[in-house]
mmCIF file of C-alpha atoms in Angstrom:
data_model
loop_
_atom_site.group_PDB
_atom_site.id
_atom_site.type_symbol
_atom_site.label_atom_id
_atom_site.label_comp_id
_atom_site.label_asym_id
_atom_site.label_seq_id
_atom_site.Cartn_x
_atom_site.Cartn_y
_atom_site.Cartn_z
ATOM 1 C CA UNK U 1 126.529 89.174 81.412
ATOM 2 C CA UNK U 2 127.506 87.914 77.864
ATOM 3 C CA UNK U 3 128.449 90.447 75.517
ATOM 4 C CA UNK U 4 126.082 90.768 72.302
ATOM 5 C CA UNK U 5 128.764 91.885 69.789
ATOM 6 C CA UNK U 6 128.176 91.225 66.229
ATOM 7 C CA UNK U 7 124.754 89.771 66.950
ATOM 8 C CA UNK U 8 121.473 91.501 65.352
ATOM 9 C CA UNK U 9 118.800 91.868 67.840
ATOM 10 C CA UNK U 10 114.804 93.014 66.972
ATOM 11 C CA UNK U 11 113.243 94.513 69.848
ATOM 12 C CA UNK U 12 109.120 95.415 69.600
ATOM 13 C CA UNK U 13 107.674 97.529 72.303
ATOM 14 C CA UNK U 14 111.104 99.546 72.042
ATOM 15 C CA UNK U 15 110.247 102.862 72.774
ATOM 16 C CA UNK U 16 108.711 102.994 76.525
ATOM 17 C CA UNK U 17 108.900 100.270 79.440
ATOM 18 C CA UNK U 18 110.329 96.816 79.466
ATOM 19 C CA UNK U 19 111.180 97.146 75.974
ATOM 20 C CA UNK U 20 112.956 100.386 76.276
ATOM 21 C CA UNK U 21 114.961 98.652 78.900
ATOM 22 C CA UNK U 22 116.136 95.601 76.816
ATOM 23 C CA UNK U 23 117.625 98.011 74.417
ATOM 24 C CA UNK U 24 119.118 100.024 76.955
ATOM 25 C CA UNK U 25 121.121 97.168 78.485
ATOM 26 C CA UNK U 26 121.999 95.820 75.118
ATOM 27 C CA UNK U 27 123.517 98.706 73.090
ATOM 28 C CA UNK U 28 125.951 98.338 76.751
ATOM 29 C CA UNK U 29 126.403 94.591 75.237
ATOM 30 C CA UNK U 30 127.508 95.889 71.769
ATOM 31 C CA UNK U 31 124.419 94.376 69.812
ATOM 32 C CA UNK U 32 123.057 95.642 66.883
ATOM 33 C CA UNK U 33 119.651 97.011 67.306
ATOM 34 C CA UNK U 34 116.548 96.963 65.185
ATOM 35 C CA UNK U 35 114.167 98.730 66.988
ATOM 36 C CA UNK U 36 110.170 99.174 66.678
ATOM 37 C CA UNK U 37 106.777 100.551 68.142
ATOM 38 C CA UNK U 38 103.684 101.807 67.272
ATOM 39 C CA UNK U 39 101.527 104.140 68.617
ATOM 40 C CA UNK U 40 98.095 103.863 70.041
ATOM 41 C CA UNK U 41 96.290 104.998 66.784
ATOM 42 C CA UNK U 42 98.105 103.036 64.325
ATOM 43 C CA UNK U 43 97.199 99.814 66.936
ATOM 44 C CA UNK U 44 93.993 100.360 65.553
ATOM 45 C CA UNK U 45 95.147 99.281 61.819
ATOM 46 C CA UNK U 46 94.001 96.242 60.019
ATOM 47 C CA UNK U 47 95.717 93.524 61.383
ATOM 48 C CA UNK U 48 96.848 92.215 57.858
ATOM 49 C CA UNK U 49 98.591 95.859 57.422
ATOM 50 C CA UNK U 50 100.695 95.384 60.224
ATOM 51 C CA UNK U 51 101.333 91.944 59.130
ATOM 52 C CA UNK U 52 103.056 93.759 56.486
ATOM 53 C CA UNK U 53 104.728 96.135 58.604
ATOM 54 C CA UNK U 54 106.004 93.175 60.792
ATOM 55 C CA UNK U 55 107.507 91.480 57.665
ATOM 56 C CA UNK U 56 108.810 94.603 56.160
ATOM 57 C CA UNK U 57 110.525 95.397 58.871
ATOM 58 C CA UNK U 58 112.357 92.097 59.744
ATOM 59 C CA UNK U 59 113.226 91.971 56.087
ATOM 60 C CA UNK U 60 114.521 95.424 56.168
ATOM 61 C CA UNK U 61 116.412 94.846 59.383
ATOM 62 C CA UNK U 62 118.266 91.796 57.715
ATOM 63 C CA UNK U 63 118.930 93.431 54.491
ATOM 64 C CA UNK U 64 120.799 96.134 56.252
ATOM 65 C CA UNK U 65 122.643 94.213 59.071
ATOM 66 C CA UNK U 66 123.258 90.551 57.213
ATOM 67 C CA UNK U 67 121.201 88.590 59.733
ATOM 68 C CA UNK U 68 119.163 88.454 62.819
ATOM 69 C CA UNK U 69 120.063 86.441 65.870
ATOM 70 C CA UNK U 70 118.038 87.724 68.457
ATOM 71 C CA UNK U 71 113.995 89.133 69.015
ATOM 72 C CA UNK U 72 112.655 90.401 72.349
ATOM 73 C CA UNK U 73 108.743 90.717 71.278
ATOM 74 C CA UNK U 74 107.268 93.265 74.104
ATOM 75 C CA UNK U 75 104.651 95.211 72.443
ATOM 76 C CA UNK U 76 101.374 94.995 74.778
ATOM 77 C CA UNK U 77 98.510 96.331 75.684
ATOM 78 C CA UNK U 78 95.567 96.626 78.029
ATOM 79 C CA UNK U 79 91.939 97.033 77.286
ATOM 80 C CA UNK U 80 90.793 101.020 78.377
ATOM 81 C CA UNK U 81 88.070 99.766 80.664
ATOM 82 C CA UNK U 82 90.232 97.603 82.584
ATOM 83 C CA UNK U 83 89.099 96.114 85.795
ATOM 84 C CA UNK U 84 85.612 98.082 84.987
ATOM 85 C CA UNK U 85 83.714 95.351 83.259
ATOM 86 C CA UNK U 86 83.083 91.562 83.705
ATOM 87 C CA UNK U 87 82.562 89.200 80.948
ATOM 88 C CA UNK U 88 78.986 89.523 80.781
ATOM 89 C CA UNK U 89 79.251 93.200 80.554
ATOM 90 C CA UNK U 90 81.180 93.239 77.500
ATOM 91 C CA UNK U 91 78.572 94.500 74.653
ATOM 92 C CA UNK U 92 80.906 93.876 71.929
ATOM 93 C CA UNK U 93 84.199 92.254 70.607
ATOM 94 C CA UNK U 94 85.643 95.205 69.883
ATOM 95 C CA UNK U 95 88.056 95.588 73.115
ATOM 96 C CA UNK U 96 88.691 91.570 72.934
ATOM 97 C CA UNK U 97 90.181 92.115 69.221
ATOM 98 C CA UNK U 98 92.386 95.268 69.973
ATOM 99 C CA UNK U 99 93.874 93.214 73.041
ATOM 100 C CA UNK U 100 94.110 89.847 71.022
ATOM 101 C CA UNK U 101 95.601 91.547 67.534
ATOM 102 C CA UNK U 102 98.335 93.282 69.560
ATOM 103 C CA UNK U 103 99.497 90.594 72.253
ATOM 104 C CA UNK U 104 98.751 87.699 70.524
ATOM 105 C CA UNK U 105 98.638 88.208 66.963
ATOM 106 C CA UNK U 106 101.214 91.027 67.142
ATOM 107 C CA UNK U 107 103.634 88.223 68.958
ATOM 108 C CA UNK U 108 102.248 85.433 65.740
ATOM 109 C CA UNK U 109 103.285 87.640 63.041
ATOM 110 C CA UNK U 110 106.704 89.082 64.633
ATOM 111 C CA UNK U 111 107.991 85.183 65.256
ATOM 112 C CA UNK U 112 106.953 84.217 61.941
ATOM 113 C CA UNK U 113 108.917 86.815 60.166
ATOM 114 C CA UNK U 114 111.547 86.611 62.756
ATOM 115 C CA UNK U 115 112.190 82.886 62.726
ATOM 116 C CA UNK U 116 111.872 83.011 58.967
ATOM 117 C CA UNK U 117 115.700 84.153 59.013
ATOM 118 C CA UNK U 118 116.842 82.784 61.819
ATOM 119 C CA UNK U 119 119.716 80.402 62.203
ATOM 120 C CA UNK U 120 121.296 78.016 65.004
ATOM 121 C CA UNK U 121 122.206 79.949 67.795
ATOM 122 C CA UNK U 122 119.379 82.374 67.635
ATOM 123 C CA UNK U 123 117.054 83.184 70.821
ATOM 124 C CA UNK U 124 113.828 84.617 71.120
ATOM 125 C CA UNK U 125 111.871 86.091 74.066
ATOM 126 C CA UNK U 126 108.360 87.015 74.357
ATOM 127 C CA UNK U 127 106.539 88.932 76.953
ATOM 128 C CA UNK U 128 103.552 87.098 78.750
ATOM 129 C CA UNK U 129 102.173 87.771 82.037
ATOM 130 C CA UNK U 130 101.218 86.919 85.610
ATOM 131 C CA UNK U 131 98.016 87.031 84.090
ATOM 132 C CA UNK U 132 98.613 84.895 81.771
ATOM 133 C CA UNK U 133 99.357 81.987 84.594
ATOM 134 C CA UNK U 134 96.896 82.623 87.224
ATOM 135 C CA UNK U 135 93.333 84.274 86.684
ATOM 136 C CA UNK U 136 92.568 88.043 87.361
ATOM 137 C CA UNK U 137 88.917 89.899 87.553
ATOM 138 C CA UNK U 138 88.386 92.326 84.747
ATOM 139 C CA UNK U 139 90.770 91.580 82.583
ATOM 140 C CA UNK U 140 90.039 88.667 80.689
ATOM 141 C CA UNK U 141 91.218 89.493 77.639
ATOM 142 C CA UNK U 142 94.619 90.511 78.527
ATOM 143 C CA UNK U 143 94.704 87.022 80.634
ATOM 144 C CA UNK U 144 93.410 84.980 77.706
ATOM 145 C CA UNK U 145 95.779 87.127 75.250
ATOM 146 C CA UNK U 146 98.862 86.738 77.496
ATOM 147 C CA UNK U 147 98.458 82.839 78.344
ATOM 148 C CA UNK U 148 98.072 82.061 74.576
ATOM 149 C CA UNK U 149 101.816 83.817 74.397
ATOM 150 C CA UNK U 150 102.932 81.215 76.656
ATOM 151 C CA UNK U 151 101.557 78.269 74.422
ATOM 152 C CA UNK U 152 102.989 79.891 71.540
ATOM 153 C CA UNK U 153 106.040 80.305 72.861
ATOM 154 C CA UNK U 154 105.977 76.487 74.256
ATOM 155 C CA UNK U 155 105.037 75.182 70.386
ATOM 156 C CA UNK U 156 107.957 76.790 68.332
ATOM 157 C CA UNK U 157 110.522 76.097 70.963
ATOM 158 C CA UNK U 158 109.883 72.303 70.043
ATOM 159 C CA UNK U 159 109.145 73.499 66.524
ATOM 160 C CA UNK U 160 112.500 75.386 66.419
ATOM 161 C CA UNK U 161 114.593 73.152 68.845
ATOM 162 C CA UNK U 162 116.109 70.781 66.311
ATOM 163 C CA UNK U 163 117.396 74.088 64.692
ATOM 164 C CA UNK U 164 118.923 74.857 67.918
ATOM 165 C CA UNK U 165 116.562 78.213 68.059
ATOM 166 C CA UNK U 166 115.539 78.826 72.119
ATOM 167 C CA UNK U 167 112.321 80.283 72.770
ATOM 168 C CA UNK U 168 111.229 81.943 76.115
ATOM 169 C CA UNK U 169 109.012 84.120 77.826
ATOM 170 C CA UNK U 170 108.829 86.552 80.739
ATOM 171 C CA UNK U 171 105.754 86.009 82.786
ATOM 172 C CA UNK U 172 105.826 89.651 85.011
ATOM 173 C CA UNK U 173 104.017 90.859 87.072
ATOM 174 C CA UNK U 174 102.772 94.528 88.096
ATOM 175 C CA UNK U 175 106.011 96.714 86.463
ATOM 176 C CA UNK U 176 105.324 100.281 86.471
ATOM 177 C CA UNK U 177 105.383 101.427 83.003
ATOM 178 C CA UNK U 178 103.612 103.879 80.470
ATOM 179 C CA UNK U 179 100.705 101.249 79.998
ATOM 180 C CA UNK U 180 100.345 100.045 83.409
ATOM 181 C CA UNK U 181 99.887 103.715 84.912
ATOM 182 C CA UNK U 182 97.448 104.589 82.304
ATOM 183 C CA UNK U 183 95.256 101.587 83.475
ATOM 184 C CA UNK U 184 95.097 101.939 86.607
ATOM 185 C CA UNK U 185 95.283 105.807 86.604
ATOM 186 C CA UNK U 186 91.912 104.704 84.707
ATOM 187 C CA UNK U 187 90.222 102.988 87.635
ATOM 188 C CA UNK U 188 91.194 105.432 90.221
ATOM 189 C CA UNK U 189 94.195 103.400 92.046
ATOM 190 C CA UNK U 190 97.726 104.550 92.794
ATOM 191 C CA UNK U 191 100.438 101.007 91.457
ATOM 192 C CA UNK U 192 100.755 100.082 95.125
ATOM 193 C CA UNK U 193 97.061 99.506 96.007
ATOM 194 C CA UNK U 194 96.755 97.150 93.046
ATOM 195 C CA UNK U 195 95.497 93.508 94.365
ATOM 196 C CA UNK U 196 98.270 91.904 92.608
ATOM 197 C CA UNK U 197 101.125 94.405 94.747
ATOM 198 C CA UNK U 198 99.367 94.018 97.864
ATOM 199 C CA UNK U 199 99.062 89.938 97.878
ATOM 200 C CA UNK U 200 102.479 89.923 96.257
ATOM 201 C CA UNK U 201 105.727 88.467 99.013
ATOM 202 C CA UNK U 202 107.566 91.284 98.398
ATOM 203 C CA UNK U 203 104.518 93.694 98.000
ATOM 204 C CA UNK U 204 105.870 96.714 95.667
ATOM 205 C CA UNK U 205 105.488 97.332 92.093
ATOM 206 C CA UNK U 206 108.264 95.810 90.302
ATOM 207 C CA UNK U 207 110.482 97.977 87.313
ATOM 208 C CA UNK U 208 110.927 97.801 83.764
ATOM 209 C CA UNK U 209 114.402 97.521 84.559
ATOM 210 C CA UNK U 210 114.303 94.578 86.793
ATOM 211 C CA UNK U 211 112.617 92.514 83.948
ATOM 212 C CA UNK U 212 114.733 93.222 81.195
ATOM 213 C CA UNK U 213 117.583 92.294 82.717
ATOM 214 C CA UNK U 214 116.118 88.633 83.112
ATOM 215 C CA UNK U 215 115.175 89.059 79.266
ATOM 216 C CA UNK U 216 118.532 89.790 78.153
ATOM 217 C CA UNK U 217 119.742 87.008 80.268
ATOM 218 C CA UNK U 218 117.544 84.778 77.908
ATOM 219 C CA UNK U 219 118.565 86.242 74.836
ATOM 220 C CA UNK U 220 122.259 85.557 75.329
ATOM 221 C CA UNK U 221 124.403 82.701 74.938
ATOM 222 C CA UNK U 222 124.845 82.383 79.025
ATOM 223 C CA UNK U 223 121.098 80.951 78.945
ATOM 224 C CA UNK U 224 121.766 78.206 76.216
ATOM 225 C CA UNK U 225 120.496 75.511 77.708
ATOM 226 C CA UNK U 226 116.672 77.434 78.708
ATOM 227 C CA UNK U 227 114.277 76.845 75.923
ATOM 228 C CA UNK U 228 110.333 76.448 76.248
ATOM 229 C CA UNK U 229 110.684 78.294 79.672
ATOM 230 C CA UNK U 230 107.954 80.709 80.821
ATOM 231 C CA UNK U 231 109.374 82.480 84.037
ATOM 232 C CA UNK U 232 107.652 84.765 86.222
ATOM 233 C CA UNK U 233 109.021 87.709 87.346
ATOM 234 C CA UNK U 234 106.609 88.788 90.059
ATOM 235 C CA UNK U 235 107.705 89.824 93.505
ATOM 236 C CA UNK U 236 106.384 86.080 94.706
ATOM 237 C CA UNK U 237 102.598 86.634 93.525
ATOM 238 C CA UNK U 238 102.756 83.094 92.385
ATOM 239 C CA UNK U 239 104.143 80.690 94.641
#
Protein backbone atom coordinates (compact mmCIF):
# COMPACT_ATOMS: atom_id res chain seq x y z
CA UNK A 1 0.00 0.00 0.00
CA UNK A 2 1.23 3.61 -0.79
CA UNK A 3 3.19 5.17 1.76
CA UNK A 4 1.60 8.47 3.37
CA UNK A 5 4.88 10.33 4.11
CA UNK A 6 4.78 13.99 4.35
CA UNK A 7 1.02 14.03 3.85
CA UNK A 8 -1.36 15.54 6.74
CA UNK A 9 -4.24 13.36 7.39
CA UNK A 10 -7.58 14.40 9.80
CA UNK A 11 -9.18 11.45 11.11
CA UNK A 12 -12.81 11.95 13.21
CA UNK A 13 -14.11 9.02 15.09
CA UNK A 14 -10.28 8.40 16.03
CA UNK A 15 -10.36 7.02 19.25
CA UNK A 16 -12.45 3.54 19.10
CA UNK A 17 -13.49 1.34 15.93
CA UNK A 18 -13.04 1.96 12.27
CA UNK A 19 -11.53 5.16 13.00
CA UNK A 20 -9.06 3.90 15.46
CA UNK A 21 -8.07 1.54 12.75
CA UNK A 22 -7.38 4.13 9.94
CA UNK A 23 -4.91 5.71 12.23
CA UNK A 24 -3.42 2.62 13.19
CA UNK A 25 -2.53 1.58 9.63
CA UNK A 26 -1.46 5.05 8.76
CA UNK A 27 1.09 6.15 11.41
CA UNK A 28 2.66 2.42 9.65
CA UNK A 29 2.38 4.71 6.29
CA UNK A 30 4.38 7.63 7.85
CA UNK A 31 1.40 10.23 7.72
CA UNK A 32 0.95 12.91 9.86
CA UNK A 33 -2.00 12.58 12.06
CA UNK A 34 -4.58 15.00 13.33
CA UNK A 35 -6.70 13.12 15.34
CA UNK A 36 -10.32 13.77 16.98
CA UNK A 37 -13.44 12.43 18.99
CA UNK A 38 -15.90 13.33 21.24
CA UNK A 39 -17.57 11.74 23.79
CA UNK A 40 -21.15 10.82 24.27
CA UNK A 41 -22.00 13.91 26.48
CA UNK A 42 -20.35 16.54 24.58
CA UNK A 43 -22.51 14.87 21.33
CA UNK A 44 -25.17 16.45 23.05
CA UNK A 45 -23.69 20.17 22.41
CA UNK A 46 -25.26 22.75 20.25
CA UNK A 47 -24.58 21.88 16.94
CA UNK A 48 -23.22 25.45 16.06
CA UNK A 49 -20.54 24.82 19.04
CA UNK A 50 -19.16 21.98 17.45
CA UNK A 51 -19.26 23.77 14.25
CA UNK A 52 -16.68 25.70 15.95
CA UNK A 53 -14.85 22.91 17.28
CA UNK A 54 -14.80 21.34 13.71
CA UNK A 55 -13.26 24.58 12.28
CA UNK A 56 -10.95 25.15 15.12
CA UNK A 57 -9.59 22.15 14.84
CA UNK A 58 -8.86 21.87 11.04
CA UNK A 59 -7.43 25.33 11.37
CA UNK A 60 -5.31 24.30 14.21
CA UNK A 61 -4.24 21.11 12.50
CA UNK A 62 -2.98 23.22 9.42
CA UNK A 63 -1.35 25.87 11.38
CA UNK A 64 0.82 23.32 13.02
CA UNK A 65 1.57 20.84 10.14
CA UNK A 66 1.53 23.42 6.89
CA UNK A 67 -1.38 21.68 5.17
CA UNK A 68 -3.90 18.97 5.05
CA UNK A 69 -4.11 16.39 2.31
CA UNK A 70 -6.15 13.83 3.61
CA UNK A 71 -9.72 13.42 6.01
CA UNK A 72 -11.25 10.06 6.95
CA UNK A 73 -14.69 11.48 8.60
CA UNK A 74 -15.93 8.32 10.87
CA UNK A 75 -17.61 9.77 13.78
CA UNK A 76 -21.19 7.95 14.09
CA UNK A 77 -23.72 7.09 16.01
CA UNK A 78 -26.85 5.10 16.70
CA UNK A 79 -30.06 6.14 18.28
CA UNK A 80 -30.30 4.28 22.14
CA UNK A 81 -33.61 2.68 21.33
CA UNK A 82 -32.46 1.09 18.30
CA UNK A 83 -34.49 -1.53 16.62
CA UNK A 84 -37.15 -0.81 19.64
CA UNK A 85 -39.36 1.71 17.97
CA UNK A 86 -41.02 2.24 14.52
CA UNK A 87 -41.64 5.52 12.99
CA UNK A 88 -44.92 6.01 14.37
CA UNK A 89 -43.67 5.34 17.78
CA UNK A 90 -41.29 8.06 17.84
CA UNK A 91 -42.94 10.81 20.33
CA UNK A 92 -40.40 13.32 19.58
CA UNK A 93 -37.47 14.60 17.35
CA UNK A 94 -35.20 14.44 19.83
CA UNK A 95 -33.38 10.95 18.86
CA UNK A 96 -33.79 11.99 14.95
CA UNK A 97 -31.58 15.28 15.74
CA UNK A 98 -28.80 13.56 17.90
CA UNK A 99 -28.46 10.91 14.95
CA UNK A 100 -28.76 13.61 12.12
CA UNK A 101 -26.29 16.41 13.94
CA UNK A 102 -23.60 13.74 14.38
CA UNK A 103 -23.67 11.63 11.00
CA UNK A 104 -24.83 14.06 8.84
CA UNK A 105 -24.17 17.39 10.03
CA UNK A 106 -21.03 16.26 11.88
CA UNK A 107 -19.78 14.89 8.20
CA UNK A 108 -21.25 18.81 6.61
CA UNK A 109 -19.22 20.78 8.89
CA UNK A 110 -15.88 18.51 8.94
CA UNK A 111 -15.78 18.67 4.79
CA UNK A 112 -16.43 22.21 4.82
CA UNK A 113 -13.58 23.09 7.02
CA UNK A 114 -11.59 20.34 5.56
CA UNK A 115 -11.95 21.16 1.89
CA UNK A 116 -11.56 24.80 2.82
CA UNK A 117 -7.63 24.05 2.76
CA UNK A 118 -7.40 21.53 0.61
CA UNK A 119 -5.36 21.38 -2.54
CA UNK A 120 -4.98 19.05 -5.77
CA UNK A 121 -4.10 15.80 -4.76
CA UNK A 122 -6.13 15.72 -1.63
CA UNK A 123 -8.68 12.72 -0.81
CA UNK A 124 -11.43 12.47 1.42
CA UNK A 125 -13.42 9.50 2.81
CA UNK A 126 -16.56 9.41 4.65
CA UNK A 127 -18.25 6.67 6.48
CA UNK A 128 -21.88 5.71 5.29
CA UNK A 129 -23.59 2.54 5.70
CA UNK A 130 -25.35 -0.61 4.49
CA UNK A 131 -28.10 1.21 5.83
CA UNK A 132 -27.68 3.87 4.10
CA UNK A 133 -28.23 1.74 0.61
CA UNK A 134 -30.86 -0.66 1.43
CA UNK A 135 -33.72 -0.11 4.12
CA UNK A 136 -33.58 -1.56 7.74
CA UNK A 137 -36.60 -1.76 10.52
CA UNK A 138 -35.97 0.45 13.48
CA UNK A 139 -33.52 2.43 12.50
CA UNK A 140 -34.64 5.03 10.35
CA UNK A 141 -32.77 7.64 11.36
CA UNK A 142 -29.43 6.15 11.15
CA UNK A 143 -30.63 4.93 7.45
CA UNK A 144 -31.87 8.38 6.48
CA UNK A 145 -28.63 9.98 8.27
CA UNK A 146 -26.20 7.54 6.57
CA UNK A 147 -27.75 7.68 2.87
CA UNK A 148 -27.66 11.55 2.98
CA UNK A 149 -23.61 10.88 3.56
CA UNK A 150 -23.63 9.17 0.37
CA UNK A 151 -25.31 12.18 -1.56
CA UNK A 152 -23.02 14.42 0.09
CA UNK A 153 -20.25 12.69 -0.67
CA UNK A 154 -21.55 12.25 -4.49
CA UNK A 155 -22.10 16.40 -4.70
CA UNK A 156 -18.55 17.67 -3.65
CA UNK A 157 -16.76 14.99 -5.56
CA UNK A 158 -18.19 16.84 -8.75
CA UNK A 159 -17.96 20.04 -6.74
CA UNK A 160 -14.26 19.32 -5.93
CA UNK A 161 -13.29 17.25 -9.10
CA UNK A 162 -12.02 20.08 -11.28
CA UNK A 163 -9.65 20.72 -8.25
CA UNK A 164 -8.57 17.25 -8.60
CA UNK A 165 -9.96 16.60 -4.79
CA UNK A 166 -11.49 12.66 -4.69
CA UNK A 167 -14.28 12.06 -2.51
CA UNK A 168 -15.47 8.57 -1.28
CA UNK A 169 -17.31 6.66 1.08
CA UNK A 170 -17.36 3.30 2.86
CA UNK A 171 -20.79 1.81 2.85
CA UNK A 172 -20.16 -1.20 5.82
CA UNK A 173 -21.93 -3.26 7.08
CA UNK A 174 -22.33 -4.96 10.69
CA UNK A 175 -18.40 -4.27 12.10
CA UNK A 176 -18.13 -5.03 15.64
CA UNK A 177 -17.16 -1.96 17.36
CA UNK A 178 -17.75 0.12 20.67
CA UNK A 179 -21.12 1.52 19.14
CA UNK A 180 -22.37 -1.45 17.47
CA UNK A 181 -22.12 -3.70 20.75
CA UNK A 182 -23.74 -1.11 22.78
CA UNK A 183 -26.81 -1.28 20.39
CA UNK A 184 -27.43 -4.37 20.16
CA UNK A 185 -26.24 -5.29 23.73
CA UNK A 186 -29.39 -2.82 24.05
CA UNK A 187 -31.96 -5.05 22.38
CA UNK A 188 -30.86 -8.23 23.89
CA UNK A 189 -28.86 -9.86 20.75
CA UNK A 190 -25.34 -11.26 20.65
CA UNK A 191 -23.45 -9.45 16.80
CA UNK A 192 -24.04 -12.81 15.13
CA UNK A 193 -27.85 -13.11 15.51
CA UNK A 194 -28.24 -9.66 13.96
CA UNK A 195 -30.61 -9.94 10.66
CA UNK A 196 -28.09 -8.19 8.68
CA UNK A 197 -25.10 -11.17 9.78
CA UNK A 198 -27.42 -13.88 9.34
CA UNK A 199 -28.78 -12.91 5.60
CA UNK A 200 -25.25 -11.73 4.90
CA UNK A 201 -23.04 -14.43 2.05
CA UNK A 202 -20.45 -14.70 4.27
CA UNK A 203 -22.64 -14.53 7.50
CA UNK A 204 -20.16 -13.14 10.38
CA UNK A 205 -19.73 -9.79 11.75
CA UNK A 206 -17.18 -8.03 9.86
CA UNK A 207 -13.98 -5.90 11.81
CA UNK A 208 -12.98 -2.49 12.20
CA UNK A 209 -9.89 -3.59 10.77
CA UNK A 210 -11.15 -5.05 7.61
CA UNK A 211 -12.78 -1.62 6.72
CA UNK A 212 -10.10 0.62 7.29
CA UNK A 213 -7.91 -0.96 5.29
CA UNK A 214 -10.32 -0.31 2.22
CA UNK A 215 -10.43 3.41 3.63
CA UNK A 216 -6.85 3.92 3.54
CA UNK A 217 -6.80 2.39 0.18
CA UNK A 218 -9.06 5.45 -0.82
CA UNK A 219 -7.16 7.95 0.85
CA UNK A 220 -3.92 7.21 -0.97
CA UNK A 221 -2.56 8.01 -4.20
CA UNK A 222 -2.95 4.09 -5.41
CA UNK A 223 -6.86 4.93 -5.64
CA UNK A 224 -6.46 8.13 -7.88
CA UNK A 225 -8.63 7.47 -10.32
CA UNK A 226 -11.94 6.49 -7.59
CA UNK A 227 -13.87 9.59 -6.91
CA UNK A 228 -17.78 9.83 -6.19
CA UNK A 229 -17.57 6.05 -5.22
CA UNK A 230 -19.73 4.69 -2.38
CA UNK A 231 -18.49 1.01 -1.75
CA UNK A 232 -19.92 -1.43 0.47
CA UNK A 233 -18.05 -3.37 2.62
CA UNK A 234 -20.53 -5.96 3.81
CA UNK A 235 -19.83 -9.66 3.80
CA UNK A 236 -22.27 -9.79 0.45
CA UNK A 237 -25.52 -8.34 2.30
CA UNK A 238 -26.09 -6.43 -0.84
CA UNK A 239 -25.79 -8.21 -3.93
Amino acid sequence: MASFSGKVVAITGAASGIGFEIAKILITKSATLSISDIQDAALQSAASQLKSEVDAWIQQTVAEFGGLHCAANFSGVVDDQMGARNLSQQDDDSDYDFVMNVNLLGVWNSMRAELSHMKSGASIVNASSAAGLIGFAGIAAYTASKRAVTRLTRSTCKEFGSMNIRVNAVAPGYIVTPMSNKAVKSMGLAPDDMGPVKASALGRPGQPDEVATLAVFLLSDKASYITGTIIPIDRGLIC
